[in-house]
Coordinates of C-alpha atoms in Angstrom, one line a residue:
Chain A
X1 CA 0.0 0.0 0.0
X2 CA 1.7 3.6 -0.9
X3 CA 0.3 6.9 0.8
X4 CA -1.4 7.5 -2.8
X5 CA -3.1 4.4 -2.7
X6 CA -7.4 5.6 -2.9
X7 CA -8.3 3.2 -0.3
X8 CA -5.2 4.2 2.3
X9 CA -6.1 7.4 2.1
X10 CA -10.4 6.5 2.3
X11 CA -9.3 4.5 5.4
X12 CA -6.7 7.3 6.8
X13 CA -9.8 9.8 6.7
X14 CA -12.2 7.3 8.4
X15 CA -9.8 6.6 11.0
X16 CA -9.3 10.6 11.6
X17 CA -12.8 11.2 11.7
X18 CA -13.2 8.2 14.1
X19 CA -10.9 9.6 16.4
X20 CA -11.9 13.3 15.7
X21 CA -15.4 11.8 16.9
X22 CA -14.6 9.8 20.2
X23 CA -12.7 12.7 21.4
X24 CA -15.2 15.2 20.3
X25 CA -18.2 12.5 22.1
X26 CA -15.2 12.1 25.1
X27 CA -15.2 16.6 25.7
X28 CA -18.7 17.4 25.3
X29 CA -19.7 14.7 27.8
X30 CA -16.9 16.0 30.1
X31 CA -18.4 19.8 29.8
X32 CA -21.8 18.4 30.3
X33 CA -20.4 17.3 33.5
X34 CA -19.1 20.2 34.4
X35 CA -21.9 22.5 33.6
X36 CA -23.8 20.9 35.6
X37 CA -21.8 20.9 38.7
X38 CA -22.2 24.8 38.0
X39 CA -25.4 24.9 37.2
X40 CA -26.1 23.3 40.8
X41 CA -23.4 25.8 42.4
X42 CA -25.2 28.7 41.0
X43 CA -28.4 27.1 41.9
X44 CA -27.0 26.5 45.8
X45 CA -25.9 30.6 45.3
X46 CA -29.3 31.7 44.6
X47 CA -30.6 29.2 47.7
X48 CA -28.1 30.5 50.2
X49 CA -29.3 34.2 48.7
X50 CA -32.6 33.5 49.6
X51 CA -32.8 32.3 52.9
X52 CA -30.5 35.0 53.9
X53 CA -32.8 37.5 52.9
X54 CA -35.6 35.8 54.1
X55 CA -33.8 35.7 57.4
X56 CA -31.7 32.5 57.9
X57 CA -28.9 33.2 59.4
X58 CA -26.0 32.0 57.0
X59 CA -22.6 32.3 57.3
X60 CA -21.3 34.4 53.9
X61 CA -18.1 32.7 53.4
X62 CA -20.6 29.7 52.3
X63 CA -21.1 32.4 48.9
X64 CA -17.7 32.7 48.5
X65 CA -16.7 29.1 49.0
X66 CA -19.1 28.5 46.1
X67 CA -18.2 31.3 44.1
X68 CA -14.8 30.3 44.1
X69 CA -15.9 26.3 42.9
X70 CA -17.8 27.7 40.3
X71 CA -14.7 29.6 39.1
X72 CA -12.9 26.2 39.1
X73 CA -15.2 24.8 37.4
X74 CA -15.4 27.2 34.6
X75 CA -11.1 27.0 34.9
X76 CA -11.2 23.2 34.5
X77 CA -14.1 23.0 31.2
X78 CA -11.6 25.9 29.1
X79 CA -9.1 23.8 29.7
X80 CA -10.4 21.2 28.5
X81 CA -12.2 22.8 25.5
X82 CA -8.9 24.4 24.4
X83 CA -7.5 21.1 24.9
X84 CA -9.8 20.1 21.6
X85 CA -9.6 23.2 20.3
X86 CA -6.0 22.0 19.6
X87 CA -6.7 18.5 18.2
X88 CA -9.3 20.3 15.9
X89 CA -6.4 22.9 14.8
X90 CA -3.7 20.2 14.1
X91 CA -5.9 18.8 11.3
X92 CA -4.5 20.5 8.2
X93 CA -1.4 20.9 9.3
X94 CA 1.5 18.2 7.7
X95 CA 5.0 17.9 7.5
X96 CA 5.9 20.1 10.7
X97 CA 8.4 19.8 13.6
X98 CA 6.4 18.8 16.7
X99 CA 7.6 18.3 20.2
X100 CA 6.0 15.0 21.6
X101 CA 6.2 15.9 24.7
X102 CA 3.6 18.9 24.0
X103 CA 2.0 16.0 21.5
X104 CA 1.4 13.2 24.1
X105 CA 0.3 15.4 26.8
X106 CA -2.1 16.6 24.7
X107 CA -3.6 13.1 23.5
X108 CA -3.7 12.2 27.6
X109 CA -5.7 15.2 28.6
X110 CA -8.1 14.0 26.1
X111 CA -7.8 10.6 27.1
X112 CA -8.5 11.8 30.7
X113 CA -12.0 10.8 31.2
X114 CA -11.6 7.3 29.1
X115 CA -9.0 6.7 31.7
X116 CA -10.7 7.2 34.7
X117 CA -13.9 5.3 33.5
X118 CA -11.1 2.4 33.2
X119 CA -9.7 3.1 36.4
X120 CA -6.7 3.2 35.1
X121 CA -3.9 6.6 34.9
X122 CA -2.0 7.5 31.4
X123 CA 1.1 9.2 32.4
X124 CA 3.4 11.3 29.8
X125 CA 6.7 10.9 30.6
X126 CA 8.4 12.7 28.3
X127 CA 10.6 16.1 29.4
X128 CA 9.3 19.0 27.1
X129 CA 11.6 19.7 24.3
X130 CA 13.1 16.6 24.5
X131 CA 12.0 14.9 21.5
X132 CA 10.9 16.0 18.3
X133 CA 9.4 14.7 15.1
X134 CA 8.8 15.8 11.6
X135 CA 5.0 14.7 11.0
X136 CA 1.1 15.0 10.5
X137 CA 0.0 15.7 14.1
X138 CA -3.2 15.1 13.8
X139 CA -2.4 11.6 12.4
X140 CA 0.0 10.9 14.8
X141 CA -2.5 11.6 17.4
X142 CA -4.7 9.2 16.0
X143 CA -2.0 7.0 15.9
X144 CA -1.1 7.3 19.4
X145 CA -4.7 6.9 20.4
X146 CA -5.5 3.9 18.8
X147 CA -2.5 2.7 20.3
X148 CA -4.0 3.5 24.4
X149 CA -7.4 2.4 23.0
X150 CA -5.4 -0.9 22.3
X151 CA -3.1 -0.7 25.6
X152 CA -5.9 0.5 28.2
X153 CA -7.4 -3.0 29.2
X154 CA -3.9 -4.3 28.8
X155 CA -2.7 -2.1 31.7
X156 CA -0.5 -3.9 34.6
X157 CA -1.9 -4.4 38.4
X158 CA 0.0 -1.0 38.8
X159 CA -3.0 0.6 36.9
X160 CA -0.5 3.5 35.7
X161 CA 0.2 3.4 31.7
X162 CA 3.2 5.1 31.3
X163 CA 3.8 7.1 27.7
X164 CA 7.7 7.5 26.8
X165 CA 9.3 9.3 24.0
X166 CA 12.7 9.1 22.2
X167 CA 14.8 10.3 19.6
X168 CA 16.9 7.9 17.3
X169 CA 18.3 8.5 14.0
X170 CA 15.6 9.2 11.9
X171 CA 12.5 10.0 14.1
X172 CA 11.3 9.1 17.4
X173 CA 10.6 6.2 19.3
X174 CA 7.2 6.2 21.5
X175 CA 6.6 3.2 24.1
X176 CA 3.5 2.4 25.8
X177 CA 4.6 0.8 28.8
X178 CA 3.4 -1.4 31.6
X179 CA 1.8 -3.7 29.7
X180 CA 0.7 -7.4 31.1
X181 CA 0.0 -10.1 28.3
X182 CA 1.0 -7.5 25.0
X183 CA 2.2 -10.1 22.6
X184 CA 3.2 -9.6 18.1
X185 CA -0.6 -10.6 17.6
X186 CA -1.7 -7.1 19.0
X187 CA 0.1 -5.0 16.5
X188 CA -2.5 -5.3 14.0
X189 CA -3.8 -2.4 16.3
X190 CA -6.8 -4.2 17.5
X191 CA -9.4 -5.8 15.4
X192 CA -10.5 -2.8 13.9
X193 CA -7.5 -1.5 13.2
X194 CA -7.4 -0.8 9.5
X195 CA -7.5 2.5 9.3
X196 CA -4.8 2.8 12.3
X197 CA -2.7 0.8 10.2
X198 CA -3.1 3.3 7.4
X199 CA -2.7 5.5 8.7
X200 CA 0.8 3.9 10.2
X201 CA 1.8 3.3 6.9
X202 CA 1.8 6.8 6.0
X203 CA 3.6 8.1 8.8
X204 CA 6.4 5.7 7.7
X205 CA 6.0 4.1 11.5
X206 CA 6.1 0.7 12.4
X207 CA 4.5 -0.7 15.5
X208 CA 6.0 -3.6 17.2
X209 CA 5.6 -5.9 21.1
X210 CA 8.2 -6.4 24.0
X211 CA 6.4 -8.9 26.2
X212 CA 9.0 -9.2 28.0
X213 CA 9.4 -5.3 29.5
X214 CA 5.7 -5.4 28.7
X215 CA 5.3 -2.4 26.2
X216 CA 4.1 -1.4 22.8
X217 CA 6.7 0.1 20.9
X218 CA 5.4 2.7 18.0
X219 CA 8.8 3.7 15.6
X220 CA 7.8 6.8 13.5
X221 CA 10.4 8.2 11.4
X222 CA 10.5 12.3 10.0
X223 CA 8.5 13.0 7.2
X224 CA 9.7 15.2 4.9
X225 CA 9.7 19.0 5.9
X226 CA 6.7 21.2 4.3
X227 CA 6.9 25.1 4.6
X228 CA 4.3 26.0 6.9
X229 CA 3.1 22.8 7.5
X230 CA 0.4 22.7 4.4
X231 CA -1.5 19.9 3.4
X232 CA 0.3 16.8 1.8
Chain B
X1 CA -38.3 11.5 52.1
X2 CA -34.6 10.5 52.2
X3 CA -32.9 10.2 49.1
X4 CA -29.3 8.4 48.4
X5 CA -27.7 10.3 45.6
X6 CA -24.9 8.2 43.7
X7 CA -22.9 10.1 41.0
X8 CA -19.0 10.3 40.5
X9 CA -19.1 14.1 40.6
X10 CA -18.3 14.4 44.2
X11 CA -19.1 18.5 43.7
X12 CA -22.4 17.3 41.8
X13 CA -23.8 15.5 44.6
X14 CA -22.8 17.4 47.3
X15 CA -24.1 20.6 45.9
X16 CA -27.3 18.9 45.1
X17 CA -27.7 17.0 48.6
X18 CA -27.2 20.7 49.8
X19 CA -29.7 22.0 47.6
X20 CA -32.3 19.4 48.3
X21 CA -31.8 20.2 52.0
X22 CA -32.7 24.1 51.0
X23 CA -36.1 22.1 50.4
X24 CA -36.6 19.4 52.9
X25 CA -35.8 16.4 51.9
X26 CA -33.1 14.3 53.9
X27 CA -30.3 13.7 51.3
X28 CA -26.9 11.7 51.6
X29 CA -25.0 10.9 49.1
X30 CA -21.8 8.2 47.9
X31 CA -19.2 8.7 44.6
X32 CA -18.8 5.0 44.4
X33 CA -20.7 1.4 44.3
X34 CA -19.4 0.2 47.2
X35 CA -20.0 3.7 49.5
X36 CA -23.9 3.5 47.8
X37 CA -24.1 -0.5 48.9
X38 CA -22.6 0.5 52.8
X39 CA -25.1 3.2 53.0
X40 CA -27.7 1.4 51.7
X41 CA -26.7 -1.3 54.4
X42 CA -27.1 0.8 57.3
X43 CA -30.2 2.6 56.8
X44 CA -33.1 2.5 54.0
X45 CA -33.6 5.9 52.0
X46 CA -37.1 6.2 49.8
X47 CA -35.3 7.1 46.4
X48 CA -31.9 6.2 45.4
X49 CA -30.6 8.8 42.4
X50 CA -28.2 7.4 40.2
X51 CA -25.5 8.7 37.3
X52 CA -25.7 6.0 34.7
X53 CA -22.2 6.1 33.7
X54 CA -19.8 5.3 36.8
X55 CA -16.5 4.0 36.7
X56 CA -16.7 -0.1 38.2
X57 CA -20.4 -0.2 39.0
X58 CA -22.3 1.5 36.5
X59 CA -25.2 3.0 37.5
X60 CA -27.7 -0.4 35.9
X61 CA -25.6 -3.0 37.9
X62 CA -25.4 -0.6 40.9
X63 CA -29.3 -0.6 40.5
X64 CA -29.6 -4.5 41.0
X65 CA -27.1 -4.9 43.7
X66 CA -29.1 -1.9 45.9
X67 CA -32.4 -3.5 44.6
X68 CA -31.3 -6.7 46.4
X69 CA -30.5 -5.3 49.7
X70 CA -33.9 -3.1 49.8
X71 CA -36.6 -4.4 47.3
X72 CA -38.5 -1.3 48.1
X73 CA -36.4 1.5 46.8
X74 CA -37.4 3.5 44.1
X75 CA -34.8 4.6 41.5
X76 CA -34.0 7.6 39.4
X77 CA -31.1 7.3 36.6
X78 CA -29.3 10.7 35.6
X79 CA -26.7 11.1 32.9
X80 CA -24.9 13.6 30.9
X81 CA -25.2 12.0 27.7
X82 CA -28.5 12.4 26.8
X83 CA -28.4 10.4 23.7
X84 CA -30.9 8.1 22.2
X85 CA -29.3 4.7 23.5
X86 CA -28.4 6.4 27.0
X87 CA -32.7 7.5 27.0
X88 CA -33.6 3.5 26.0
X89 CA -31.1 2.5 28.5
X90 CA -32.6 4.8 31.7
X91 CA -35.8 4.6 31.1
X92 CA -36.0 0.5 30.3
X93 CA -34.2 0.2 33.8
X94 CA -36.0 2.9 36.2
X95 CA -39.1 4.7 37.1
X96 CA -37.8 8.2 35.9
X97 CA -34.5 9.6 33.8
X98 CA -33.1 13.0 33.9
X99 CA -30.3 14.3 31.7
X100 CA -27.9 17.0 33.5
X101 CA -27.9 19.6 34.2
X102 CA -31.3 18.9 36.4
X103 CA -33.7 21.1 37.0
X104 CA -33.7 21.1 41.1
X105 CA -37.6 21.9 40.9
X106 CA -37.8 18.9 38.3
X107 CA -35.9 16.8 40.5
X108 CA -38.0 17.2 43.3
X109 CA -41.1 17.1 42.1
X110 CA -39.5 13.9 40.2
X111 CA -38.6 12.4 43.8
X112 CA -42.2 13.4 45.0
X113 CA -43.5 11.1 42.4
X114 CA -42.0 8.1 42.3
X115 CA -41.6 8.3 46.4
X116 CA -45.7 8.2 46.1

């Protein structure tokens, strides 16, 4: 299959708009959450409010205290909806020098809830500035998420998936780490994995096992360099 | 009424057991299965209101292991999906099914009803 292959590319735009969608599906539940805490905060304000005025003796600080959670709130949902602002932003861009670090610990946030429903913890261990790749972020992020969507019930009894990055020759090297059971059958990317595989094989990446340290090793090599980053 | 509120939100349900105290009704409240199944253990409550999606226990099996230890509780199912499958989900498995963010004067008058 080469990158100008019709199908690789019908199954490298399924696979992005997969991703593009559980992520999207992942945020907006995440800010439904967390407009509802405030809606109940504000709602608690205006019940506090009332029975003060209509008497109640209520000590004020319990309006701050939930003025300042609302705030926190509201702190925690931009963060998040910059967070796929981001992803969204990466789409048309190709052929630029990222820094994984600033790439995986992007992908994590947005793997945040997923994480916690598994009761597990993704941890990017990867010092900023450290590594860098020439690439299609968004793909690689697609990449990289298909890979924790493979990892996550594959997690050790330490419940923490690490994330590590690191530079060799001609790209970068990106392990997902503590692992139980990860074996050469899983590097199809999961059943479903055809457009992961896609869009692998445009990246130029190869994904392979270490049962014995228990990872899933993703090799990505530099593309080549575009001006700008423009579309391939 | 006493009312067991059951959602992995800790600043969801204690807001809203605060709120429901604003209007009388006797409200505790867990983040977890297994703090829902000890307080269900130590005393009975009239509704149990529960956040379909929970890490562990979701909020269905939760429902059947509470249902077990007091046959007579009523149930209410919240989410913050809202979508068509999550709707055929809640309202297969309980009396009533609210999407968040909840109306407090729907929620009560929700708890009024199926508390009878």
């Amino acid at each position: 299959m080469t990158t100008t292959d019709p199908v690789c590319w019908r199954s490298v735009s399924e696979e992005g708009l997969r991703f593009f969608g559980e992520m999207s599906a992942s945020v907006s539940h995440e800010i439904r959450n967390k407009l509802a805490v405030i809606n109940e905060k504000a709602g608690l304000v205006q019940d506090i409010a009332l029975a003060m005025k209509s008497g109640r003796s209520i000590d004020p600080d319990r309006l701050a205290l939930q003025a300042g959670k609302i705030i926190e709130q509201i702190r925690k949902a931009n963060q998040i909806v910059g967070a796929l602002s981001r992803l969204a932003h990466s789409v048309d861009r190709s052929g630029i020098r990222i820094d994984l670090a600033d790439l995986i610990g992007l992908v994590v946030e947005l793997y945040g809830r997923k994480a916690a429903q598994a009761e597990i913890t993704i941890d990017a261990a990867v010092p900023a500035d450290s590594v860098s790749l020439i690439t299609s972020p968004f793909l690689l992020q697609g990449l990289i998420g298909a890979c924790i969507n493979l990892s996550m019930p594959r997690v050790d009894d330490s419940r923490i998936m690490t994330i590590a990055a690191e530079s060799c020759s001609d790209g970068a090297v990106i392990r997902f780490q503590h692992l139980a059971g990860i074996s050469e059958s899983d590097t199809d990317l999961g059943g479903n994995g055809a457009g992961a595989r896609a869009i692998l094989a445009m990246l130029g990446g190869r994904v392979s096992a270490d049962g014995r340290h228990g990872e899933l090793v993703l090799e990505l090599t530099n593309q080549e360099e575009r001006e700008g980053g423009s579309q391939p | 009424m006493k009312v067991l509120l059951v959602d992995d939100e800790e600043e969801l349900v204690t807001t809203l057991a605060e709120r429901l105290s604003f209007r009388g009704v006797e409200a505790k409240w867990a983040t977890a299965g297994d703090g829902a199944v000890e307080l269900t253990e130590r005393e009975p409550f009239d509704v149990v209101v529960l956040d379909v999606k929970m890490p562990h226990l979701n909020g269905i099996q939760l429902k059947k292991i509470l249902e077990r230890i007091r046959p007579e509780m009523k149930f209410v199912f919240l989410t913050g999906h809202g979508s068509e499958e999550d709707f055929r989900i809640g309202s297969a498995e309980a009396e009533h099914y609210l999407v968040k963010p909840i109306d407090i004067e729907t929620l009560v008058a929700t708890l009024n009803e199926v508390a009878g």
